[in-house]
Amino acid sequence: AKTRTPRLRTLKRIVVGTALGGLTYTSWLMYRNRNPESQLPFDPSKKTLVLLGTGWGSTTVLKNLDTENFNVVVVSPRNYFLFTPLLPSCTVGTIENRSIMEPVRLLMRHKTREVKFYEAECTDIDASKKELTIERRIDSDGNEVKLGEGETTKINYDYLIVGVGGTVNTFGTPGVEQHACFLKEMGDARKIRRRLMDSIESASFDDITDAERDRLLHMVVVGGGPTGIEYAGELHDFLVDDLTQWYPELADRVRITLVEALPNVLPAFDKKLIDYTQSTFKENKITILTRTMVKEVKDKSFTVQNPDGSRSEIPYGLLVWATGIKSQPVVNKIREQFAAAQTNGRGLLVDEYLRVKGAKDVWALGDCAISGYAPLAQVAAQQGKWLSRHLNRLASENAQNPEADLHAMIEEKSRPFKYSSQGSLAYIGSEKAIADLPFFNRNITAGGIATFWFWKSAYLSELFSLRNSTLVASDWVKRFFFGRDISRE
């Protein structure tokens, strides 16, 4: 007993010391976040580096770039970074919208040198003058205006990094843009939430037919990739955990259908995980229609081409379009400037150093760049880290030579970018997730409740700031105790 007591005291001291150390460090981080230090002003002797976009690639560059070496300007129509992997959770209230939004000015304000930000969209480029045309999409009353109707400004650059991502690809399907909901931006999540609750509330009226009620309660997801799968899973959880409590007369009539043109959902995952996902969806009464192509979307129904070639018309209340991406208009403008080298209409062709082919002093990364890698968030983030690291090093080495050509030197003094896969995760509903993770020369696959907790911890660690991690964790706790918010907004 005498021997055990000192050991227990030692263990107690270690635990208390660790807790106090963690609390002190967290408090310091919070204080530093709220009290940024003064910044250096723009230096006319430094070159101007313009970042287009605030997505995974551009924001990672901004976070890691040493602004003491450059005058940095950020141009984006949104003034925040969006943690897109958790966007499906926002559509049903599992996570609050602002919990996964990180204002870029918080990042900018903590840089060594001040960073200028323009909340605008780049609409044109003059490569010969190194000049960008940017358009503000908000009028003097705070209302959003259409592209081409906003105030324009011209800015110059010495170096340009294009990270504007992509936009939703409708594949020319009639009616999609008019009647479907997308799931790429926070505005899309808000629209889905409103449309979902409108359909449910409309179905609660007594003076409608059973056929109309069934139509309103038929929720359709087009696209069997991770985004479509995760939204279907979140929608199922919302149905089971919340609708059964507050809309008991309607919950049993809600149907969820996922439509995929390919033979399987989640084609990038291991077959065992595909089978596990499909069996889980079957248990959760989510219908999967594979080898089925959407040919037209109307306001209350959509037409599909079945595997046998026949066509069917299916009524729906909510249709979420979660398929591929295509290039942004400004990417097409850049391609036109360098048509001889830019021969792929899907985006900007880049070399192994992320330099836009045919262009001088221009890099591209993320979904807008064709680099031989899949358009994934982790690819864009790794590209951002790689590019910022090498720009920092080259700029420091040539601090006494402001006219040094970093665009050319990056090939001479750097190794090419190489993507290292960190694996794939997806939430599939019912507190289950799947994981396909690299382990030396093979992959480890897992699925179930334990993987769901790994999925949660992985995303918490990947969030851009302590603030985001705290907000998301608190949202999960609130949902556990109080359920999801079923209000329309």
Short mmCIF file of N, CA, C and O in Angstrom, two decimals, residues 7-53:
data_model
loop_
_atom_site.label_atom_id
_atom_site.label_comp_id
_atom_site.label_asym_id
_atom_site.label_seq_id
_atom_site.Cartn_x
_atom_site.Cartn_y
_atom_site.Cartn_z
N ARG A 7 3.06 6.14 -6.25
CA ARG A 7 2.78 5.98 -7.68
C ARG A 7 1.49 6.68 -8.06
O ARG A 7 1.40 7.33 -9.12
N LEU A 8 0.49 6.53 -7.20
CA LEU A 8 -0.78 7.20 -7.48
C LEU A 8 -0.62 8.71 -7.45
O LEU A 8 -1.22 9.44 -8.25
N ARG A 9 0.18 9.19 -6.49
CA ARG A 9 0.43 10.63 -6.42
C ARG A 9 1.14 11.13 -7.67
O ARG A 9 0.81 12.19 -8.22
N THR A 10 2.12 10.34 -8.13
CA THR A 10 2.86 10.72 -9.34
C THR A 10 1.93 10.75 -10.55
O THR A 10 1.96 11.69 -11.37
N LEU A 11 1.07 9.73 -10.66
CA LEU A 11 0.12 9.67 -11.77
C LEU A 11 -0.84 10.85 -11.72
O LEU A 11 -1.16 11.47 -12.75
N LYS A 12 -1.29 11.17 -10.49
CA LYS A 12 -2.20 12.29 -10.31
C LYS A 12 -1.54 13.60 -10.74
O LYS A 12 -2.16 14.44 -11.41
N ARG A 13 -0.28 13.77 -10.36
CA ARG A 13 0.43 14.98 -10.73
C ARG A 13 0.60 15.10 -12.25
O ARG A 13 0.50 16.19 -12.82
N ILE A 14 0.89 13.95 -12.89
CA ILE A 14 1.05 13.96 -14.35
C ILE A 14 -0.26 14.35 -15.02
O ILE A 14 -0.29 15.19 -15.94
N VAL A 15 -1.38 13.76 -14.56
CA VAL A 15 -2.68 14.05 -15.14
C VAL A 15 -3.05 15.52 -14.95
O VAL A 15 -3.46 16.22 -15.88
N VAL A 16 -2.88 16.00 -13.72
CA VAL A 16 -3.23 17.40 -13.43
C VAL A 16 -2.31 18.35 -14.20
O VAL A 16 -2.76 19.35 -14.77
N GLY A 17 -1.00 18.01 -14.25
CA GLY A 17 -0.06 18.86 -14.99
C GLY A 17 -0.38 18.91 -16.47
O GLY A 17 -0.33 19.98 -17.09
N THR A 18 -0.73 17.75 -17.03
CA THR A 18 -1.08 17.71 -18.46
C THR A 18 -2.33 18.52 -18.73
O THR A 18 -2.41 19.28 -19.71
N ALA A 19 -3.35 18.40 -17.85
CA ALA A 19 -4.60 19.14 -18.02
C ALA A 19 -4.36 20.64 -17.92
O ALA A 19 -4.87 21.43 -18.73
N LEU A 20 -3.56 21.06 -16.94
CA LEU A 20 -3.26 22.48 -16.78
C LEU A 20 -2.46 23.02 -17.96
O LEU A 20 -2.69 24.14 -18.44
N GLY A 21 -1.49 22.19 -18.43
CA GLY A 21 -0.71 22.60 -19.59
C GLY A 21 -1.57 22.76 -20.83
O GLY A 21 -1.43 23.74 -21.58
N GLY A 22 -2.49 21.79 -21.05
CA GLY A 22 -3.39 21.88 -22.20
C GLY A 22 -4.31 23.08 -22.11
O GLY A 22 -4.56 23.77 -23.10
N LEU A 23 -4.84 23.35 -20.89
CA LEU A 23 -5.72 24.50 -20.70
C LEU A 23 -4.97 25.81 -20.93
O LEU A 23 -5.50 26.74 -21.56
N THR A 24 -3.74 25.87 -20.43
CA THR A 24 -2.93 27.08 -20.61
C THR A 24 -2.64 27.33 -22.09
O THR A 24 -2.76 28.46 -22.59
N TYR A 25 -2.28 26.26 -22.81
CA TYR A 25 -1.97 26.39 -24.25
C TYR A 25 -3.21 26.81 -25.03
O TYR A 25 -3.15 27.70 -25.90
N THR A 26 -4.36 26.20 -24.69
CA THR A 26 -5.61 26.55 -25.38
C THR A 26 -5.97 28.01 -25.10
O THR A 26 -6.39 28.73 -26.01
N SER A 27 -5.80 28.44 -23.87
CA SER A 27 -6.11 29.84 -23.51
C SER A 27 -5.20 30.80 -24.27
O SER A 27 -5.64 31.86 -24.73
N TRP A 28 -3.93 30.42 -24.42
CA TRP A 28 -2.99 31.26 -25.16
C TRP A 28 -3.38 31.37 -26.63
O TRP A 28 -3.33 32.45 -27.22
N LEU A 29 -3.81 30.22 -27.21
CA LEU A 29 -4.24 30.23 -28.60
C LEU A 29 -5.46 31.13 -28.78
O LEU A 29 -5.55 31.89 -29.76
N MET A 30 -6.40 31.05 -27.85
CA MET A 30 -7.60 31.88 -27.93
C MET A 30 -7.25 33.35 -27.80
O MET A 30 -7.79 34.20 -28.52
N TYR A 31 -6.34 33.68 -26.88
CA TYR A 31 -5.93 35.07 -26.71
C TYR A 31 -5.24 35.59 -27.96
O TYR A 31 -5.51 36.71 -28.42
N ARG A 32 -4.34 34.78 -28.51
CA ARG A 32 -3.61 35.21 -29.71
C ARG A 32 -4.56 35.41 -30.89
O ARG A 32 -4.40 36.33 -31.69
N ASN A 33 -5.57 34.55 -30.98
CA ASN A 33 -6.53 34.66 -32.07
C ASN A 33 -7.33 35.96 -31.98
O ASN A 33 -7.64 36.58 -32.98
N ARG A 34 -7.64 36.37 -30.75
CA ARG A 34 -8.43 37.58 -30.55
C ARG A 34 -7.60 38.86 -30.52
O ARG A 34 -8.13 39.96 -30.64
N ASN A 35 -6.28 38.71 -30.35
CA ASN A 35 -5.42 39.88 -30.22
C ASN A 35 -4.22 39.78 -31.16
O ASN A 35 -3.08 39.52 -30.73
N PRO A 36 -4.44 39.95 -32.47
CA PRO A 36 -3.33 39.85 -33.42
C PRO A 36 -2.32 40.98 -33.24
O PRO A 36 -2.67 42.08 -32.78
N GLU A 37 -1.08 40.72 -33.62
CA GLU A 37 -0.03 41.73 -33.52
C GLU A 37 -0.10 42.69 -34.70
O GLU A 37 -0.76 42.42 -35.71
N SER A 38 0.58 43.82 -34.57
CA SER A 38 0.62 44.79 -35.67
C SER A 38 1.38 44.19 -36.86
O SER A 38 2.25 43.34 -36.68
N GLN A 39 1.02 44.62 -38.07
CA GLN A 39 1.59 44.06 -39.29
C GLN A 39 2.45 45.07 -40.04
O GLN A 39 2.28 46.29 -39.90
N LEU A 40 3.35 44.52 -40.85
CA LEU A 40 4.14 45.36 -41.74
C LEU A 40 3.26 45.86 -42.87
O LEU A 40 2.39 45.14 -43.35
N PRO A 41 3.47 47.10 -43.35
CA PRO A 41 2.69 47.60 -44.49
C PRO A 41 3.20 47.01 -45.81
O PRO A 41 4.24 46.35 -45.85
N PHE A 42 2.46 47.24 -46.89
CA PHE A 42 2.92 46.83 -48.21
C PHE A 42 4.28 47.47 -48.50
O PHE A 42 4.51 48.64 -48.18
N ASP A 43 5.15 46.70 -49.14
CA ASP A 43 6.50 47.17 -49.47
C ASP A 43 6.61 47.29 -50.98
O ASP A 43 6.54 46.28 -51.70
N PRO A 44 6.78 48.50 -51.51
CA PRO A 44 6.87 48.68 -52.97
C PRO A 44 8.00 47.90 -53.62
O PRO A 44 7.96 47.62 -54.82
N SER A 45 9.03 47.53 -52.84
CA SER A 45 10.15 46.78 -53.41
C SER A 45 9.85 45.28 -53.55
O SER A 45 10.59 44.56 -54.21
N LYS A 46 8.76 44.83 -52.93
CA LYS A 46 8.40 43.41 -52.99
C LYS A 46 7.45 43.17 -54.17
O LYS A 46 6.69 44.06 -54.58
N LYS A 47 7.46 41.96 -54.68
CA LYS A 47 6.56 41.61 -55.77
C LYS A 47 5.16 41.31 -55.23
O LYS A 47 5.00 40.83 -54.11
N THR A 48 4.16 41.59 -56.07
CA THR A 48 2.77 41.38 -55.68
C THR A 48 2.32 39.99 -56.13
O THR A 48 2.42 39.64 -57.31
N LEU A 49 1.85 39.21 -55.18
CA LEU A 49 1.34 37.87 -55.45
C LEU A 49 -0.17 37.89 -55.23
O LEU A 49 -0.64 38.20 -54.13
N VAL A 50 -0.93 37.57 -56.28
CA VAL A 50 -2.39 37.56 -56.20
C VAL A 50 -2.89 36.13 -56.11
O VAL A 50 -2.51 35.27 -56.91
N LEU A 51 -3.74 35.88 -55.11
CA LEU A 51 -4.39 34.59 -54.93
C LEU A 51 -5.84 34.70 -55.36
O LEU A 51 -6.59 35.54 -54.84
N LEU A 52 -6.25 33.87 -56.32
CA LEU A 52 -7.66 33.84 -56.74
C LEU A 52 -8.36 32.69 -56.05
O LEU A 52 -8.00 31.53 -56.23
N GLY A 53 -9.38 33.01 -55.24
CA GLY A 53 -10.15 31.97 -54.57
C GLY A 53 -9.82 31.84 -53.10
O GLY A 53 -8.73 32.23 -52.64
#
